Amino acid sequence: MPALIVGGCGGPLSTLDVAGPAAGHIATLWWVMLGGSALLTLLTLGLLALAFRRGPRGARNSGLWIGWLGLAMPSVILIALLGYALMLGERTIARPSSDVVTVEATGHQWYWTFRQPGANGTIATRDILHIPAGQPVDVRIASADVIHSFWVPRLGGKMDAIPGLTNILRIEASDPGLFEGQCAEFCGLNHTANRFRVMAHDAESWAAFQRGEE
């Protein structure tokens, strides 16, 4: 059973098998939320078991049960979780930086196109996004038709592609590799096939791509 549980945390579309800092923040938040929910569950079950064990004691203990154990303790846990979520959320926001690479991603029914500057002009690709490893990348996400959602689970969070609006999502790959992405918003009958890949290059390979040699 433990092997099955651990195996479920991996795979090309796993949010827990992280390959970049943004995805790492999201996975950390997931584990913290899991721990918080487990603590609340144990607290609730413990109070329930204690109530059955002790039996009715009249109204003199109602303040303790309702005020402290029923409201205060869960509130402290939930407020702590909310504060931690807001702190990690701040770290995933795309902020101006000198080393950020900017690319454009456009969702279609049912494929993705990508555009980015190259050494000899704009480089356009379809269903594969090329990025440098070890550098933050701002993906400017738009849609050519309906609402889509850009999502590379191992590199970052998800962001909707909305017609007439450009959203920005920051992703980063810690090491070179090929990462699976998909549309995370139902966008039509062929939604399940609306997938793409992200190729993270090392320095030499990225320079060659920029020159149009790959």
Short mmCIF file of C-alpha atoms in Angstrom, two decimals:
data_model
loop_
_atom_site.label_atom_id
_atom_site.label_comp_id
_atom_site.label_asym_id
_atom_site.label_seq_id
_atom_site.Cartn_x
_atom_site.Cartn_y
_atom_site.Cartn_z
CA MET A 1 0.00 0.00 0.00
CA PRO A 2 2.73 2.61 0.81
CA ALA A 3 4.36 1.85 -2.54
CA LEU A 4 1.06 2.52 -4.34
CA ILE A 5 0.61 5.81 -2.48
CA VAL A 6 4.15 6.99 -3.28
CA GLY A 7 3.79 5.87 -6.90
CA GLY A 8 0.69 8.03 -7.26
CA CYS A 9 2.81 11.12 -6.50
CA GLY A 10 4.94 10.70 -9.64
CA GLY A 11 4.41 10.80 -13.38
CA PRO A 12 4.65 13.35 -16.19
CA LEU A 13 1.56 15.26 -15.02
CA SER A 14 2.14 15.02 -11.28
CA THR A 15 2.00 18.24 -9.26
CA LEU A 16 4.09 16.57 -6.54
CA ASP A 17 6.95 15.40 -8.77
CA VAL A 18 8.28 18.94 -9.05
CA ALA A 19 10.99 20.12 -11.46
CA GLY A 20 11.08 23.84 -10.73
CA PRO A 21 10.75 26.40 -7.91
CA ALA A 22 7.21 27.56 -8.76
CA ALA A 23 5.95 23.98 -8.80
CA GLY A 24 7.87 23.40 -5.57
CA HIS A 25 5.96 26.19 -3.81
CA ILE A 26 2.66 24.70 -4.98
CA ALA A 27 3.62 21.20 -3.83
CA THR A 28 4.72 22.55 -0.45
CA LEU A 29 1.37 24.28 -0.05
CA TRP A 30 -0.39 21.01 -0.93
CA TRP A 31 1.49 19.11 1.76
CA VAL A 32 0.88 21.83 4.36
CA MET A 33 -2.84 21.90 3.50
CA LEU A 34 -2.94 18.11 3.77
CA GLY A 35 -1.32 18.28 7.20
CA GLY A 36 -3.71 21.01 8.32
CA SER A 37 -6.77 19.12 7.15
CA ALA A 38 -5.51 15.94 8.85
CA LEU A 39 -5.04 17.88 12.09
CA LEU A 40 -8.57 19.31 11.88
CA THR A 41 -9.97 15.85 11.17
CA LEU A 42 -8.16 14.33 14.15
CA LEU A 43 -9.34 17.20 16.35
CA THR A 44 -12.95 16.70 15.29
CA LEU A 45 -12.85 12.93 15.72
CA GLY A 46 -11.13 13.33 19.10
CA LEU A 47 -13.81 15.72 20.35
CA LEU A 48 -16.52 13.42 19.06
CA ALA A 49 -14.98 10.41 20.80
CA LEU A 50 -14.57 12.41 24.01
CA ALA A 51 -18.20 13.52 23.90
CA PHE A 52 -19.43 9.94 23.60
CA ARG A 53 -17.09 8.78 26.35
CA ARG A 54 -17.92 11.45 28.90
CA GLY A 55 -21.64 11.62 28.20
CA PRO A 56 -23.89 14.63 28.94
CA ARG A 57 -22.48 16.95 31.62
CA GLY A 58 -25.01 19.75 31.47
CA ALA A 59 -24.54 23.28 30.26
CA ARG A 60 -21.56 24.15 32.44
CA ASN A 61 -19.03 22.83 29.89
CA SER A 62 -20.74 24.23 26.77
CA GLY A 63 -18.46 27.28 26.65
CA LEU A 64 -15.36 25.10 26.60
CA TRP A 65 -16.69 22.75 23.95
CA ILE A 66 -18.22 25.31 21.62
CA GLY A 67 -16.01 28.33 22.21
CA TRP A 68 -12.53 26.92 22.65
CA LEU A 69 -12.55 23.43 21.23
CA GLY A 70 -15.24 23.97 18.59
CA LEU A 71 -14.37 27.44 17.29
CA ALA A 72 -11.05 28.79 18.53
CA MET A 73 -8.82 25.81 17.77
CA PRO A 74 -10.10 25.24 14.18
CA SER A 75 -9.97 28.99 13.55
CA VAL A 76 -6.32 29.15 14.58
CA ILE A 77 -5.44 26.30 12.24
CA LEU A 78 -7.42 27.74 9.30
CA ILE A 79 -5.97 31.25 9.77
CA ALA A 80 -2.45 29.82 9.88
CA LEU A 81 -3.10 27.86 6.68
CA LEU A 82 -4.55 30.94 4.96
CA GLY A 83 -1.56 33.06 5.94
CA TYR A 84 0.87 30.43 4.67
CA ALA A 85 -1.06 30.11 1.40
CA LEU A 86 -0.93 33.88 0.84
CA MET A 87 2.81 33.93 1.59
CA LEU A 88 3.56 31.18 -0.93
CA GLY A 89 1.18 32.71 -3.45
CA GLU A 90 3.22 35.92 -3.39
CA ARG A 91 6.32 33.95 -4.38
CA THR A 92 4.67 32.61 -7.56
CA ILE A 93 3.64 36.03 -8.91
CA ALA A 94 5.47 37.12 -12.05
CA ARG A 95 7.50 40.17 -11.02
CA PRO A 96 9.90 42.22 -13.20
CA SER A 97 13.40 40.75 -13.38
CA SER A 98 16.39 41.25 -15.65
CA ASP A 99 16.89 37.55 -16.42
CA VAL A 100 13.29 36.68 -17.30
CA VAL A 101 12.58 35.12 -20.70
CA THR A 102 9.22 36.09 -22.19
CA VAL A 103 7.24 33.85 -24.55
CA GLU A 104 3.74 34.04 -25.99
CA ALA A 105 1.37 31.08 -25.76
CA THR A 106 -1.94 30.95 -27.63
CA GLY A 107 -4.55 28.27 -27.08
CA HIS A 108 -6.56 26.97 -30.02
CA GLN A 109 -9.12 24.25 -30.63
CA TRP A 110 -7.17 22.03 -30.19
CA TYR A 111 -3.50 22.89 -30.15
CA TRP A 112 -1.07 25.50 -28.80
CA THR A 113 1.19 27.91 -30.64
CA PHE A 114 4.24 29.63 -29.13
CA ARG A 115 6.19 32.69 -30.21
CA GLN A 116 9.41 34.12 -28.78
CA PRO A 117 12.34 36.29 -29.87
CA GLY A 118 15.27 34.58 -31.55
CA ALA A 119 18.65 35.70 -32.81
CA ASN A 120 17.28 36.12 -36.34
CA GLY A 121 13.72 37.16 -35.59
CA THR A 122 10.63 35.66 -34.02
CA ILE A 123 10.60 31.89 -33.54
CA ALA A 124 7.19 30.22 -33.82
CA THR A 125 6.48 26.64 -32.75
CA ARG A 126 3.41 24.48 -32.40
CA ASP A 127 2.67 22.20 -29.43
CA ILE A 128 6.20 22.50 -28.05
CA LEU A 129 7.48 25.39 -25.97
CA HIS A 130 11.25 25.90 -25.77
CA ILE A 131 12.71 27.51 -22.64
CA PRO A 132 16.15 27.77 -21.02
CA ALA A 133 16.71 25.66 -17.92
CA GLY A 134 17.53 27.51 -14.72
CA GLN A 135 15.89 30.79 -15.79
CA PRO A 136 12.44 32.17 -14.98
CA VAL A 137 10.09 32.30 -17.95
CA ASP A 138 7.04 34.54 -18.20
CA VAL A 139 4.41 32.93 -20.39
CA ARG A 140 1.98 35.48 -21.85
CA ILE A 141 -1.14 33.39 -22.30
CA ALA A 142 -3.98 34.21 -24.70
CA SER A 143 -6.68 32.39 -26.65
CA ALA A 144 -7.65 32.43 -30.30
CA ASP A 145 -11.19 31.11 -29.76
CA VAL A 146 -12.62 29.80 -26.46
CA ILE A 147 -11.32 29.64 -22.88
CA HIS A 148 -8.36 27.29 -22.47
CA SER A 149 -5.99 26.77 -19.54
CA PHE A 150 -2.20 26.52 -19.74
CA TRP A 151 -0.79 23.98 -17.29
CA VAL A 152 2.61 22.30 -16.94
CA PRO A 153 2.21 20.56 -13.55
CA ARG A 154 5.90 19.89 -12.89
CA LEU A 155 6.95 23.48 -13.66
CA GLY A 156 4.24 25.71 -12.19
CA GLY A 157 0.58 26.44 -11.68
CA LYS A 158 -2.17 26.83 -14.23
CA MET A 159 -3.49 29.94 -15.90
CA ASP A 160 -6.57 30.47 -18.06
CA ALA A 161 -6.28 31.58 -21.67
CA ILE A 162 -9.20 33.96 -22.18
CA PRO A 163 -10.21 35.52 -25.53
CA GLY A 164 -9.33 39.22 -25.60
CA LEU A 165 -7.19 39.04 -22.46
CA THR A 166 -3.51 38.24 -21.82
CA ASN A 167 -2.57 36.54 -18.55
CA ILE A 168 1.02 36.04 -17.38
CA LEU A 169 2.28 32.88 -15.68
CA ARG A 170 5.84 32.38 -14.47
CA ILE A 171 7.38 28.92 -14.82
CA GLU A 172 10.91 27.63 -14.44
CA ALA A 173 12.69 24.32 -15.02
CA SER A 174 15.56 23.65 -12.62
CA ASP A 175 17.23 21.23 -15.04
CA PRO A 176 17.07 20.46 -18.79
CA GLY A 177 14.38 18.02 -19.81
CA LEU A 178 11.06 17.46 -21.53
CA PHE A 179 7.90 18.23 -19.58
CA GLU A 180 4.29 17.46 -20.37
CA GLY A 181 1.63 20.18 -20.45
CA GLN A 182 -2.07 20.20 -21.15
CA CYS A 183 -5.15 22.34 -21.35
CA ALA A 184 -6.86 22.22 -17.95
CA GLU A 185 -10.15 23.79 -19.06
CA PHE A 186 -12.80 21.91 -21.04
CA CYS A 187 -12.63 23.63 -24.43
CA GLY A 188 -14.57 21.37 -26.78
CA LEU A 189 -15.01 17.82 -27.96
CA ASN A 190 -11.29 17.28 -28.57
CA HIS A 191 -10.21 18.77 -25.25
CA THR A 192 -8.40 15.63 -24.08
CA ALA A 193 -6.02 15.84 -27.07
CA ASN A 194 -5.15 19.48 -26.41
CA ARG A 195 -1.71 18.78 -24.97
CA PHE A 196 1.77 20.19 -25.51
CA ARG A 197 5.32 19.82 -24.29
CA VAL A 198 7.93 22.11 -22.77
CA MET A 199 11.55 21.54 -23.74
CA ALA A 200 14.01 23.00 -21.22
CA HIS A 201 17.47 23.47 -22.80
CA ASP A 202 20.91 23.68 -21.29
CA ALA A 203 22.94 26.80 -22.14
CA GLU A 204 24.51 25.37 -25.30
CA SER A 205 21.29 23.89 -26.64
CA TRP A 206 19.36 27.09 -25.86
CA ALA A 207 21.86 29.20 -27.79
CA ALA A 208 21.53 26.83 -30.75
CA PHE A 209 17.73 27.05 -30.60
CA GLN A 210 17.93 30.85 -30.52
CA ARG A 211 20.02 30.73 -33.70
CA GLY A 212 17.43 28.48 -35.36
CA GLU A 213 19.69 25.44 -35.42
CA GLU A 214 17.26 23.13 -33.57
#
